PDB file of C-alpha atoms and ligand atoms in Angstrom:
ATOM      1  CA  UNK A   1      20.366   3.240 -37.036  1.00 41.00           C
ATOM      2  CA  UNK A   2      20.448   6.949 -35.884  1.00 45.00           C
ATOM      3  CA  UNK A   3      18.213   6.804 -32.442  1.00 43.00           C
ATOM      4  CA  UNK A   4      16.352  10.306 -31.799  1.00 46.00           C
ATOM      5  CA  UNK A   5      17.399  12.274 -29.034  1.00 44.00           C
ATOM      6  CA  UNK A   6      14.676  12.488 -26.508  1.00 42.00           C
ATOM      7  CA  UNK A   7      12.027  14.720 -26.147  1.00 44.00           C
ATOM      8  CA  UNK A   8      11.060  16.445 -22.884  1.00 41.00           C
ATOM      9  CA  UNK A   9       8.156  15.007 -21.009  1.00 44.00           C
ATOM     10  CA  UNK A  10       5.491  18.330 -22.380  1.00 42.00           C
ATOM     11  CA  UNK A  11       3.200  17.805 -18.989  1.00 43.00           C
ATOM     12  CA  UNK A  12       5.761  16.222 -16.404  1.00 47.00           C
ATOM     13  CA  UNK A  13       3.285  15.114 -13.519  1.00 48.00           C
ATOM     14  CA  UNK A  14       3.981  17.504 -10.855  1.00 51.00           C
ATOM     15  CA  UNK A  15       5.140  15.687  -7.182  1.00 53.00           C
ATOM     16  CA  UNK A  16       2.051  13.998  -5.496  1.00 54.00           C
ATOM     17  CA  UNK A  17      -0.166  14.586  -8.657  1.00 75.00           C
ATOM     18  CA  UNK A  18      -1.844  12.018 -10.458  1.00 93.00           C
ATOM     19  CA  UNK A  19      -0.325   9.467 -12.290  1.00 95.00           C
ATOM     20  CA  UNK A  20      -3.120   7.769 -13.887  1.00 95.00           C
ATOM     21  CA  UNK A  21      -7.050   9.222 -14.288  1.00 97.00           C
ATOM     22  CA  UNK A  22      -9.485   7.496 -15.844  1.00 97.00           C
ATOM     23  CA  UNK A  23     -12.620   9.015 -16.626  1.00 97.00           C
ATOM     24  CA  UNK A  24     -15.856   7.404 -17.696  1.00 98.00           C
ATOM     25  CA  UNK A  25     -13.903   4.671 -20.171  1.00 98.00           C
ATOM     26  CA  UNK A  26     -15.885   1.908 -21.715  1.00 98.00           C
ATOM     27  CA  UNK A  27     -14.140  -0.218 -24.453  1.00 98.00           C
ATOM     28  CA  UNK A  28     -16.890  -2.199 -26.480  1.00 97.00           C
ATOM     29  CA  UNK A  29     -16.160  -5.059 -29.120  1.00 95.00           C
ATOM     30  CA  UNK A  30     -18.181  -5.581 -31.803  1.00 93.00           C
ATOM     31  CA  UNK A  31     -21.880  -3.851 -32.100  1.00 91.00           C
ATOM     32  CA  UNK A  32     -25.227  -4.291 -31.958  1.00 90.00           C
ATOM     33  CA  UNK A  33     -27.088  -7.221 -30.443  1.00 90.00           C
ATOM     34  CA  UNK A  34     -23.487  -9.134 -29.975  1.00 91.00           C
ATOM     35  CA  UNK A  35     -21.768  -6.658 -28.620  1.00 94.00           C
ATOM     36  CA  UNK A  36     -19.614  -7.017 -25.738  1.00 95.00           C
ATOM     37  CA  UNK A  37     -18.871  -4.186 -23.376  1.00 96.00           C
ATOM     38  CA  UNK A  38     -15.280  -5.283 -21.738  1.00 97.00           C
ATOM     39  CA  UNK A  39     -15.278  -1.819 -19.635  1.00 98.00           C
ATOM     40  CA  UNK A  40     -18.652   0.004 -18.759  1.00 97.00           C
ATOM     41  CA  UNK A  41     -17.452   3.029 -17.472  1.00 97.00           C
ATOM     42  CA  UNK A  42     -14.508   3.661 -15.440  1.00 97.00           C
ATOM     43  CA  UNK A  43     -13.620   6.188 -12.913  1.00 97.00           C
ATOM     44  CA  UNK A  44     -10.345   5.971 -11.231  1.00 96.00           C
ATOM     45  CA  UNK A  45      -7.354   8.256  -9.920  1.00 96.00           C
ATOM     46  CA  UNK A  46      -3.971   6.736  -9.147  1.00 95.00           C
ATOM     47  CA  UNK A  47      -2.089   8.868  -6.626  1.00 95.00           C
ATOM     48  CA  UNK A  48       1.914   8.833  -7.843  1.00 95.00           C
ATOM     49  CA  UNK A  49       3.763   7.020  -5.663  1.00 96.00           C
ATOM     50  CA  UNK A  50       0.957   4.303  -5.292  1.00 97.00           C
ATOM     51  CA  UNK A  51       0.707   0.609  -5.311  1.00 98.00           C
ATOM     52  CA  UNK A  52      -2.616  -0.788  -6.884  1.00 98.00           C
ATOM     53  CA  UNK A  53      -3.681  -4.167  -7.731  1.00 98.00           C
ATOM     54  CA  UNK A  54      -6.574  -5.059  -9.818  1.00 98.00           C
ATOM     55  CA  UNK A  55      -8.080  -8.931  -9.533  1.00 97.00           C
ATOM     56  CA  UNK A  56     -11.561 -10.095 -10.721  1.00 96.00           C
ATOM     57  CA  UNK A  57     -12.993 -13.097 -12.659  1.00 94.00           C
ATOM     58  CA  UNK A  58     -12.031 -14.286 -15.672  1.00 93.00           C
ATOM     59  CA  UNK A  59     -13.659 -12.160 -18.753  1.00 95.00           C
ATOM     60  CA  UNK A  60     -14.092  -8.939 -15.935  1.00 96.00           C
ATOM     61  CA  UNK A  61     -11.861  -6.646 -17.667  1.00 97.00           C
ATOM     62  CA  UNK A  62      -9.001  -7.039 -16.176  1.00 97.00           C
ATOM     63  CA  UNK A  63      -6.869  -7.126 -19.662  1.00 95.00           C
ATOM     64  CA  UNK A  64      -8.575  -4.370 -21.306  1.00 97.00           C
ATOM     65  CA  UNK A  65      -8.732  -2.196 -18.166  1.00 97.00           C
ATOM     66  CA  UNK A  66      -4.821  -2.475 -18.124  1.00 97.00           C
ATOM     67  CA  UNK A  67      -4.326  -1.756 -22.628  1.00 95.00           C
ATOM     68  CA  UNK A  68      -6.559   1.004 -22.039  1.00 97.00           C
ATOM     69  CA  UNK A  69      -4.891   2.689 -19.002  1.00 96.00           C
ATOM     70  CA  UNK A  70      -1.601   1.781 -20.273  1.00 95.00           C
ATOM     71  CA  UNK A  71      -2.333   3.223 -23.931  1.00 94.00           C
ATOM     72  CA  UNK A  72      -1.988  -0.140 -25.527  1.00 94.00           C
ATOM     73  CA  UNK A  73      -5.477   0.103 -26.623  1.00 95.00           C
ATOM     74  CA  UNK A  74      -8.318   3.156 -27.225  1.00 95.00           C
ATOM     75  CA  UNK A  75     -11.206   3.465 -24.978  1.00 96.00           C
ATOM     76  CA  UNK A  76     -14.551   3.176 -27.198  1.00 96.00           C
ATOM     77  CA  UNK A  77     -15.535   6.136 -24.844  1.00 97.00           C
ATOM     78  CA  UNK A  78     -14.228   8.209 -22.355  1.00 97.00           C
ATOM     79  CA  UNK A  79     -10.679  10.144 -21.065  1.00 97.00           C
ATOM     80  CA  UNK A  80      -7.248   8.454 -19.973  1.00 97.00           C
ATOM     81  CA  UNK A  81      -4.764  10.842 -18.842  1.00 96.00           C
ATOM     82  CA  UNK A  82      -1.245   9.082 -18.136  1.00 94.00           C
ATOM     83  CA  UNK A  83       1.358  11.675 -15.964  1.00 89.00           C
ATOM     84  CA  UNK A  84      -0.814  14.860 -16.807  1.00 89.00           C
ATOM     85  CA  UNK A  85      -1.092  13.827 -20.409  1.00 91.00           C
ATOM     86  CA  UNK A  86      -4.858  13.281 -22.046  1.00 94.00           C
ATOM     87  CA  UNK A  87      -3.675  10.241 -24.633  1.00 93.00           C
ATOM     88  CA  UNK A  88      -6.940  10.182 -26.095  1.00 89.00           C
ATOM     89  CA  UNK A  89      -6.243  11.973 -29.293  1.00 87.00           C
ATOM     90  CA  UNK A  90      -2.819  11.305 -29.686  1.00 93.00           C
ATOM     91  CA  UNK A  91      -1.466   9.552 -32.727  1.00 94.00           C
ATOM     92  CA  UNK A  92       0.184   6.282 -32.834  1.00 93.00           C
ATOM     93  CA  UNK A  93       3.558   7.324 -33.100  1.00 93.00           C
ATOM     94  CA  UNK A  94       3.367  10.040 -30.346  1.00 93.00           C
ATOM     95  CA  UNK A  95       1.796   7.051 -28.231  1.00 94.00           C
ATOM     96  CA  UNK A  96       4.218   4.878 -28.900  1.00 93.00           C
ATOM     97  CA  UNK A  97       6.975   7.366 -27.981  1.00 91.00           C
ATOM     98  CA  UNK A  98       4.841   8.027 -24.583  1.00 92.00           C
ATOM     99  CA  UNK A  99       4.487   4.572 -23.388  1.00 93.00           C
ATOM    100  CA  UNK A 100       8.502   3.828 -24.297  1.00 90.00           C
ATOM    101  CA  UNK A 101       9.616   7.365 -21.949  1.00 89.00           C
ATOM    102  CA  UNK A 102       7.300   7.164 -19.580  1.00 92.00           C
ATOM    103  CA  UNK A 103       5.676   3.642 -19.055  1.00 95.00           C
ATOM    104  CA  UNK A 104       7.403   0.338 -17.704  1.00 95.00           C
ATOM    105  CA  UNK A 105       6.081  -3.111 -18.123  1.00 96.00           C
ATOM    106  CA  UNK A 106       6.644  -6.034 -16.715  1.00 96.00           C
ATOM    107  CA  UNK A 107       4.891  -9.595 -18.177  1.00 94.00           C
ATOM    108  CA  UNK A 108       4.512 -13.223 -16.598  1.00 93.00           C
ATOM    109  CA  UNK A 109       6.380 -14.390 -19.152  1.00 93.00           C
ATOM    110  CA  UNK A 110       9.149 -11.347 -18.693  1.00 93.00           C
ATOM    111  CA  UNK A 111      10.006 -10.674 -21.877  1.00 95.00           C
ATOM    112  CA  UNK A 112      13.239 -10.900 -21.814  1.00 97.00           C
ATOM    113  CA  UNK A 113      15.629  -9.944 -25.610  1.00 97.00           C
ATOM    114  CA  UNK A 114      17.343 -13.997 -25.325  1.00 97.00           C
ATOM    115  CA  UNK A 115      20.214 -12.846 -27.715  1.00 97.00           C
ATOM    116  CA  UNK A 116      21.282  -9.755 -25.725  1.00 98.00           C
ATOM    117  CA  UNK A 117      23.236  -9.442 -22.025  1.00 98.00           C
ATOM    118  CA  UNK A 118      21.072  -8.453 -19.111  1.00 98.00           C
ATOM    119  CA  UNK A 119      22.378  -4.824 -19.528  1.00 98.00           C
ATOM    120  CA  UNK A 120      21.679  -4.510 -22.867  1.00 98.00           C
ATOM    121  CA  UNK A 121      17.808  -5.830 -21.933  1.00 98.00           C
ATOM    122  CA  UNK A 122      17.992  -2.988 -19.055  1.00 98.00           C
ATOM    123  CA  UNK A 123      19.315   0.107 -21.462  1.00 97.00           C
ATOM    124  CA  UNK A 124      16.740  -1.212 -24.342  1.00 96.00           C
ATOM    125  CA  UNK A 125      13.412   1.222 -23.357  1.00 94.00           C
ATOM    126  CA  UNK A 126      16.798   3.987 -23.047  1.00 92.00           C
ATOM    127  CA  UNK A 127      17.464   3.411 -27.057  1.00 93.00           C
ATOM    128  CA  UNK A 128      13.734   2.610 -27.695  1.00 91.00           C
ATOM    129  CA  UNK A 129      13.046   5.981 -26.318  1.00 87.00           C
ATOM    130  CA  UNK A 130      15.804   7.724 -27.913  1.00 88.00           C
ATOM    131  CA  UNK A 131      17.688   8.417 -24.594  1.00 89.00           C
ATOM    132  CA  UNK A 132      21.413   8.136 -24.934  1.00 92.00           C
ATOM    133  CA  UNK A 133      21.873   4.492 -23.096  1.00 93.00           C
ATOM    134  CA  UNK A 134      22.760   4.897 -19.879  1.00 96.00           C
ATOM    135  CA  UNK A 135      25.051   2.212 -18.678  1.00 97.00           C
ATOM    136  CA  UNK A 136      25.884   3.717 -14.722  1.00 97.00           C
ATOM    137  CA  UNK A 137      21.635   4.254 -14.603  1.00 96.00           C
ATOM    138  CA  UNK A 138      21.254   0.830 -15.835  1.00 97.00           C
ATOM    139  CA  UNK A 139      24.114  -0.732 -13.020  1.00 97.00           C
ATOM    140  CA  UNK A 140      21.964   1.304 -10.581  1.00 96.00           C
ATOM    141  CA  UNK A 141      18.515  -0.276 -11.699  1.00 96.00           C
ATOM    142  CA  UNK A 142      20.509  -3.896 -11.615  1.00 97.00           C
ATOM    143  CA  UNK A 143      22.000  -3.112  -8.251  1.00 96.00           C
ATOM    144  CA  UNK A 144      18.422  -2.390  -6.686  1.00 94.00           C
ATOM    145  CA  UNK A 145      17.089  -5.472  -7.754  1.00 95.00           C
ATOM    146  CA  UNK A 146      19.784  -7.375  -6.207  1.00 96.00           C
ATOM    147  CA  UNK A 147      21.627  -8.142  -9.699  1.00 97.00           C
ATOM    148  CA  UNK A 148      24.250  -5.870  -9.423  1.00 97.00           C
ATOM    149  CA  UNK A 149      26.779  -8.296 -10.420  1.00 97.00           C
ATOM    150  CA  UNK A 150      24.844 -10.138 -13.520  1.00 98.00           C
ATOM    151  CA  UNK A 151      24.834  -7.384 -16.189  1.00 98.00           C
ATOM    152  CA  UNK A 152      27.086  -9.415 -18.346  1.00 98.00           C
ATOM    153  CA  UNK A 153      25.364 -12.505 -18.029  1.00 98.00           C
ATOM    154  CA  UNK A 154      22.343 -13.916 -20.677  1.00 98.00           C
ATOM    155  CA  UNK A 155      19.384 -14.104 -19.433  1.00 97.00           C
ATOM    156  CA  UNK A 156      18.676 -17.935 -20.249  1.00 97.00           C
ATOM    157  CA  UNK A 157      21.917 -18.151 -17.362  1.00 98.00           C
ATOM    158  CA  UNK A 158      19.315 -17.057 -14.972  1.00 97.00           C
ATOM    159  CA  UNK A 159      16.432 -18.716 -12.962  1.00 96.00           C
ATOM    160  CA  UNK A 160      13.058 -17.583 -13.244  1.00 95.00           C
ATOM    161  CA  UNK A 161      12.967 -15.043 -10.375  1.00 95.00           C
ATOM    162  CA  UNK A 162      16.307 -13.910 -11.110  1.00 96.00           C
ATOM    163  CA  UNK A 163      14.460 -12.695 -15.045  1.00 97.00           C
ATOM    164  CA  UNK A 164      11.869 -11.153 -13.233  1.00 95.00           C
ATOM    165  CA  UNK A 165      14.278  -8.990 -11.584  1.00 97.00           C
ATOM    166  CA  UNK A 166      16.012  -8.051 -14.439  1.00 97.00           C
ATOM    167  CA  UNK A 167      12.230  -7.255 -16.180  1.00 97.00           C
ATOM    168  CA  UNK A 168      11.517  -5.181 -12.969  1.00 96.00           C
ATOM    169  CA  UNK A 169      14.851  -3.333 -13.700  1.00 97.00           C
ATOM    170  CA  UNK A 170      13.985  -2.773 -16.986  1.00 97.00           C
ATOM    171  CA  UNK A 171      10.890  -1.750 -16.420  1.00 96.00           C
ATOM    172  CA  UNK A 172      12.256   1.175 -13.841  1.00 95.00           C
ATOM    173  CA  UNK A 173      15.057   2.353 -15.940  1.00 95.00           C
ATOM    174  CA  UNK A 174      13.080   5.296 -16.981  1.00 93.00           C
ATOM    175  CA  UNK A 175      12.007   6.310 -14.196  1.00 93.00           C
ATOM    176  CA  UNK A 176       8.569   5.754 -15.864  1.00 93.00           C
ATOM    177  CA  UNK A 177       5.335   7.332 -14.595  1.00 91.00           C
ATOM    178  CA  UNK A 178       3.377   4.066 -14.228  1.00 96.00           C
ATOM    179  CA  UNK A 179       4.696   0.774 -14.206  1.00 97.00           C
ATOM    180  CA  UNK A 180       2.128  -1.649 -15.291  1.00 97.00           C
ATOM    181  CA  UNK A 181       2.533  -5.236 -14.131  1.00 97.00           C
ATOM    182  CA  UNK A 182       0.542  -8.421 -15.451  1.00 96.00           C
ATOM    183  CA  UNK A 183       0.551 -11.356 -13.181  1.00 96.00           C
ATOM    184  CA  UNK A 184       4.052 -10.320 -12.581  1.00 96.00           C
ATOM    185  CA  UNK A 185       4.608 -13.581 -10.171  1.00 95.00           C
ATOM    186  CA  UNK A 186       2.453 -16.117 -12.489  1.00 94.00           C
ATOM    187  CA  UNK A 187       5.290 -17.738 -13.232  1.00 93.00           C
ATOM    188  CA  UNK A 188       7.354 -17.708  -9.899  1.00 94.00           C
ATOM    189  CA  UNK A 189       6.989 -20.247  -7.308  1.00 95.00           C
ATOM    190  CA  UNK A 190       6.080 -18.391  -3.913  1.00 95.00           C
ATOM    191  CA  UNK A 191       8.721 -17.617  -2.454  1.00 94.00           C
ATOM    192  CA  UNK A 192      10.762 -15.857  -5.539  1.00 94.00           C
ATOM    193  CA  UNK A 193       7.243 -14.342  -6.560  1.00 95.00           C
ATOM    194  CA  UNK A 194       7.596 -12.842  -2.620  1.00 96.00           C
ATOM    195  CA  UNK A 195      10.910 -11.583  -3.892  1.00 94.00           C
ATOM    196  CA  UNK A 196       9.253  -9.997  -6.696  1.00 94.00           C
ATOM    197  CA  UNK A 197       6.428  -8.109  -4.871  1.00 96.00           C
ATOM    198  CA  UNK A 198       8.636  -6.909  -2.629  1.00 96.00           C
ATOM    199  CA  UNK A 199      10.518  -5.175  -5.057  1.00 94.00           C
ATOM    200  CA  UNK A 200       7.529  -3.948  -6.664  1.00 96.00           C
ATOM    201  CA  UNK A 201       6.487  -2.622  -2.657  1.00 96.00           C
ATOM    202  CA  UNK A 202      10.057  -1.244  -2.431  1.00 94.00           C
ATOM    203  CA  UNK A 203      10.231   0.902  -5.924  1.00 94.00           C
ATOM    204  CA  UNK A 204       6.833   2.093  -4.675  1.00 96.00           C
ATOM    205  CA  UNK A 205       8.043   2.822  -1.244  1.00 95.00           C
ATOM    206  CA  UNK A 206      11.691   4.026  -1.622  1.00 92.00           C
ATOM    207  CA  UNK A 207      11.431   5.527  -5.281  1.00 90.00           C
ATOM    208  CA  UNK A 208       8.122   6.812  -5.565  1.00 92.00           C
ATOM    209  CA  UNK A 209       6.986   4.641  -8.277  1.00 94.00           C
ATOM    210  CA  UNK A 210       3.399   4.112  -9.373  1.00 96.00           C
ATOM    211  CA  UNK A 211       2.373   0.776  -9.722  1.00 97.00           C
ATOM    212  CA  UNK A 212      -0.355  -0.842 -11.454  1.00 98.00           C
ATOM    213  CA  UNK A 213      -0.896  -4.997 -11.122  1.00 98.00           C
ATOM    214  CA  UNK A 214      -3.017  -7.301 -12.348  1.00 97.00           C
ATOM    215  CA  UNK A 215      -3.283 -10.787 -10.254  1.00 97.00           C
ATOM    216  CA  UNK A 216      -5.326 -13.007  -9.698  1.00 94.00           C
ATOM    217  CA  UNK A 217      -3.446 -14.171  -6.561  1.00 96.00           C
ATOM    218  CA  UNK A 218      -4.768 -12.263  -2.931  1.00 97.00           C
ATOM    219  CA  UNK A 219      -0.909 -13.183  -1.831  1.00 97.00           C
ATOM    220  CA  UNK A 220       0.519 -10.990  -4.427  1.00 98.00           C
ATOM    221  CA  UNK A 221      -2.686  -8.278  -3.809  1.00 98.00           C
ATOM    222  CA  UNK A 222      -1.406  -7.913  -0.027  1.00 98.00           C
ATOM    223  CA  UNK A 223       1.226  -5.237  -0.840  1.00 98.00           C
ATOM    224  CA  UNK A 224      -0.783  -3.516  -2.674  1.00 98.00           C
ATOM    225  CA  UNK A 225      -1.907   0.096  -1.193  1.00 98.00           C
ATOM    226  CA  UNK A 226      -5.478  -0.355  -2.974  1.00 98.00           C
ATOM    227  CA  UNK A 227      -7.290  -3.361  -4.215  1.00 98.00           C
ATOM    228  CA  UNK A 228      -9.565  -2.667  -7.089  1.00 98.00           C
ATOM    229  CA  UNK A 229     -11.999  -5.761  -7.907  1.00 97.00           C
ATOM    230  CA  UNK A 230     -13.699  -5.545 -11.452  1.00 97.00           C
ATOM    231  CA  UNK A 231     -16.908  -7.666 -12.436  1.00 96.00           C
ATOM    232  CA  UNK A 232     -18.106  -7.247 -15.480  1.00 96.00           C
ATOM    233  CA  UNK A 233     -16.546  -3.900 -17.018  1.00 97.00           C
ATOM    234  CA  UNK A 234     -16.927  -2.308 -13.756  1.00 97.00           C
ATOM    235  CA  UNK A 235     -14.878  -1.824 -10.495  1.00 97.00           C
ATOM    236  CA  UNK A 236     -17.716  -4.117  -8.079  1.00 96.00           C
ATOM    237  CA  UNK A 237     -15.348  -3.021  -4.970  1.00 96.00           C
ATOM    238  CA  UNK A 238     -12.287  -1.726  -3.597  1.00 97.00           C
ATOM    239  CA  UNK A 239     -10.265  -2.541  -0.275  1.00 98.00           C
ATOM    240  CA  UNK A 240      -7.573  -0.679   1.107  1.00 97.00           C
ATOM    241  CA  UNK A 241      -4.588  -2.561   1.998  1.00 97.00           C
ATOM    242  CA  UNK A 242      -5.271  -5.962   3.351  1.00 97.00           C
ATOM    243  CA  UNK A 243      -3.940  -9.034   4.468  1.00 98.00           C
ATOM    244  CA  UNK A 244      -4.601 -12.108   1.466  1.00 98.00           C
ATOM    245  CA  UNK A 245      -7.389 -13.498   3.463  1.00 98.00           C
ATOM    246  CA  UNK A 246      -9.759 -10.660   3.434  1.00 98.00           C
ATOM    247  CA  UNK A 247      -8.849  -9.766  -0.082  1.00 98.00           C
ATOM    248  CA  UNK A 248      -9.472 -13.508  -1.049  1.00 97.00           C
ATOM    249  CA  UNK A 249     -12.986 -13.408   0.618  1.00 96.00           C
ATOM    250  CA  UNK A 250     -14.309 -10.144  -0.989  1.00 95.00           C
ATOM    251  CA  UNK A 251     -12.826 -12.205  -4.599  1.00 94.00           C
ATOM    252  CA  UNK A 252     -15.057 -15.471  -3.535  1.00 93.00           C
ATOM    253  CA  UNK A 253     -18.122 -12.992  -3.047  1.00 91.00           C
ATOM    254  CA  UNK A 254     -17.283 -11.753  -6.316  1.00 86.00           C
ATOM    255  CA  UNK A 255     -17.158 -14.966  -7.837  1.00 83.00           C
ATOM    256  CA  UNK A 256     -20.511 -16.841  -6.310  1.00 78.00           C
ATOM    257  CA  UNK A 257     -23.029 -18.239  -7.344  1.00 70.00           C
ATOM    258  CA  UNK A 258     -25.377 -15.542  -9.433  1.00 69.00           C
ATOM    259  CA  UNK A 259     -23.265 -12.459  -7.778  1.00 66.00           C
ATOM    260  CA  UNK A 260     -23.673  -9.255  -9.676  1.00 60.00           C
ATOM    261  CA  UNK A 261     -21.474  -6.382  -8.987  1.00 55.00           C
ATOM    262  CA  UNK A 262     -24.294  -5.039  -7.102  1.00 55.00           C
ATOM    263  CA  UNK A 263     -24.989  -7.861  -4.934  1.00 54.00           C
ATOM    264  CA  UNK A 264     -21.215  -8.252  -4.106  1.00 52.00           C
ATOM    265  CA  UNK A 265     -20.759  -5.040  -3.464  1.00 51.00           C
ATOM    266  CA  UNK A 266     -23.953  -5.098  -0.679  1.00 49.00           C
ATOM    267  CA  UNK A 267     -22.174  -8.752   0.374  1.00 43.00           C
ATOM    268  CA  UNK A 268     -18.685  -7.453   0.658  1.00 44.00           C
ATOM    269  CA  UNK A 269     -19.513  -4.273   2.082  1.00 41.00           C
ATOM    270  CA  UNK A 270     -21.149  -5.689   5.306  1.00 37.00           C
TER     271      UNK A 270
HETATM  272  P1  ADP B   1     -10.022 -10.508 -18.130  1.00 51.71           P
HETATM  273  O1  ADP B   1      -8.654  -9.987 -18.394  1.00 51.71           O
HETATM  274  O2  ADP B   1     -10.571 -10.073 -16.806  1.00 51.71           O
HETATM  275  O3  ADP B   1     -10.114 -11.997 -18.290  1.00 51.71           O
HETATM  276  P2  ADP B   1     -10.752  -9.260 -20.639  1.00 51.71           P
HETATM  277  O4  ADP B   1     -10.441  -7.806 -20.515  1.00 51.71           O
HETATM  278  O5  ADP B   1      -9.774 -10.121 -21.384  1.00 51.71           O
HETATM  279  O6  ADP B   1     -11.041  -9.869 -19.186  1.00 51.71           O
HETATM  280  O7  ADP B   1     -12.157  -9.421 -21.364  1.00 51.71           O
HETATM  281  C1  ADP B   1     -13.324  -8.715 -20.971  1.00 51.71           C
HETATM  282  C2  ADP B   1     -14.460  -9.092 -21.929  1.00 51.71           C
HETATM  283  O8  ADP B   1     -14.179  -8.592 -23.229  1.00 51.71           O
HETATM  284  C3  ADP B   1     -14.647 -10.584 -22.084  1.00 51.71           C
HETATM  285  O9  ADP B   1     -16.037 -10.821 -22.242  1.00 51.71           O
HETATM  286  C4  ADP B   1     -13.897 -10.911 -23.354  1.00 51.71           C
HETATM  287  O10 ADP B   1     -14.428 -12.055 -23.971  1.00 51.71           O
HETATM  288  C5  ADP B   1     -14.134  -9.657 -24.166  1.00 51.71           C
HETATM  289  N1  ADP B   1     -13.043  -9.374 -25.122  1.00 51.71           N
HETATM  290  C6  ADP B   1     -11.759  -9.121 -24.805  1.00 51.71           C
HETATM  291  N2  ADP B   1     -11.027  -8.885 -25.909  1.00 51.71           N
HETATM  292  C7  ADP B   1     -11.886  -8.994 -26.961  1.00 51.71           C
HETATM  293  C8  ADP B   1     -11.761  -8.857 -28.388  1.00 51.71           C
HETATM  294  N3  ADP B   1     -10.596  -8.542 -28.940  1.00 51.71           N
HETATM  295  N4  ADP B   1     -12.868  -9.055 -29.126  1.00 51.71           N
HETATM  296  C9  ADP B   1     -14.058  -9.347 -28.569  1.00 51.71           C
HETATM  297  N5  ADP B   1     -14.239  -9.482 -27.260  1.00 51.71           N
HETATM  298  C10 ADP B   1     -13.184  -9.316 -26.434  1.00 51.71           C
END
């Protein structure tokens, strides 16, 4: 199969600008009386170069918060602009083509190709994306992530942390705009899920990556720059970096007993 050559980014964010704005977004399933309104109107600027994690009760919004901002799914309402770019009215294809050039992702369950080498996983958003595969970029990426020397191996030869790595590699290959993480360390016992988020911290940190987490562990929230806490289609509160016990407390005032976002937000706020 002939693979495109790649396009140039049209709006390539410019150093320190945004990397992700959201503006008034709602996502709504269904209508009428049974509706269910998943996002209620969100309002939120990711710096490049930023580390945020996003926690909050099951059925908050988490998921859809992340399709939306990621361009996975389309807002019912409202603007997302990913690296400059307004992806509200694109079509599917040019979507598609944005998300492979210029997003990473990285799963619980990684997500790893079984049948090809960890290499081959590494270059695939390069051919997906129409980039000539770039095997000295992708040694680079594997070398970062402290697999320098396991490019030839499957990834089945690997333990679970090890995968993660390799998803994490993948997932920076691009040098993407926004790598979006989902419980990244759901699957990793602590201390290779530490070995995880410190990567994440450390792409952040040392190559200017933007990162965007979901988690619904304050351990894993602790290196991130911002803390965003949705209840109910809306972000209820935010924290700036903070150690796992404080983030864990403003989540249990979250989740008590007949808390609204409003009456979190005055609890957590004190
Ligand atoms: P979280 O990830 O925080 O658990 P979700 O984003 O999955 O929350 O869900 C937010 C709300 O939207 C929930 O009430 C959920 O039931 C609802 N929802 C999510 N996806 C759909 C869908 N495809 N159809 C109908 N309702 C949905």
């Amino acid at each position: 199969m002939a693979l495109r050559r790649a396009k140039r980014p049209e709006h390539p964010t410019p150093p320190g600008g945004a990397a992700v704005e959201l503006t008034g977004v709602r996502r709504q399933y269904g209508r009428g009386a049974g509706a269910v309104h998943a996002l209620r109107g969100i309002d939120l600027t990711l710096p490049r170069g930023s580390f945020t994690a996003v926690m909050g009760p099951s059925g908050s919004g988490k998921s859809t918060f992340l399709q939306c901002a990621a361009g996975l799914d389309r807002p019912t309402a409202g603007s997302v602009r990913l690296g400059g770019t307004e992806i509200g009215g694109m079509s599917e294809n040019r979507l598609t083509e944005l998300r492979r050039s210029r997003l990473g992702f990285v799963f619980q369950a990684f997500n790893l190709l079984p049948s090809l080498t960890v290499e081959q996983n590494v270059l695939l958003p390069m051919r997906l994306a129409g980039q000539r595969p770039d095997r000295r970029r992708a040694a680079e990426v594997l070398t970062q992530v402290g697999l320098g020397d396991k490019g030839a191996r499957r990834p089945s030869e690997l333990s679970g942390g090890q995968q993660q790595r390799v998803a994490l590699a993948r997932a920076l290959v691009t040098r993407p705009d926004v790598v979006f993480a989902d419980e990244p360390t759901g699957a990793l016992d602590t201390t290779t899920a530490a070995e995880v988020l410190t990567l994440l911290r450390g792409a952040v940190d040392s190559l200017n990556a933007t990162v965007v987490m979901v988690t619904h562990d304050p351990v894993a929230a602790g290196y991130a720059d911002r803390v965003l806490f949705l209840a109910d289609g809306a972000i209820a509160d935010t924290l700036p970096r903070s150690s796992p016990a404080r983030i864990a407390d403003r989540m249990r005032a979250l989740t008590a007993p007949g808390a609204t976002p409003a009456t979190a937000y005055a609890g957590a706020a004190a």
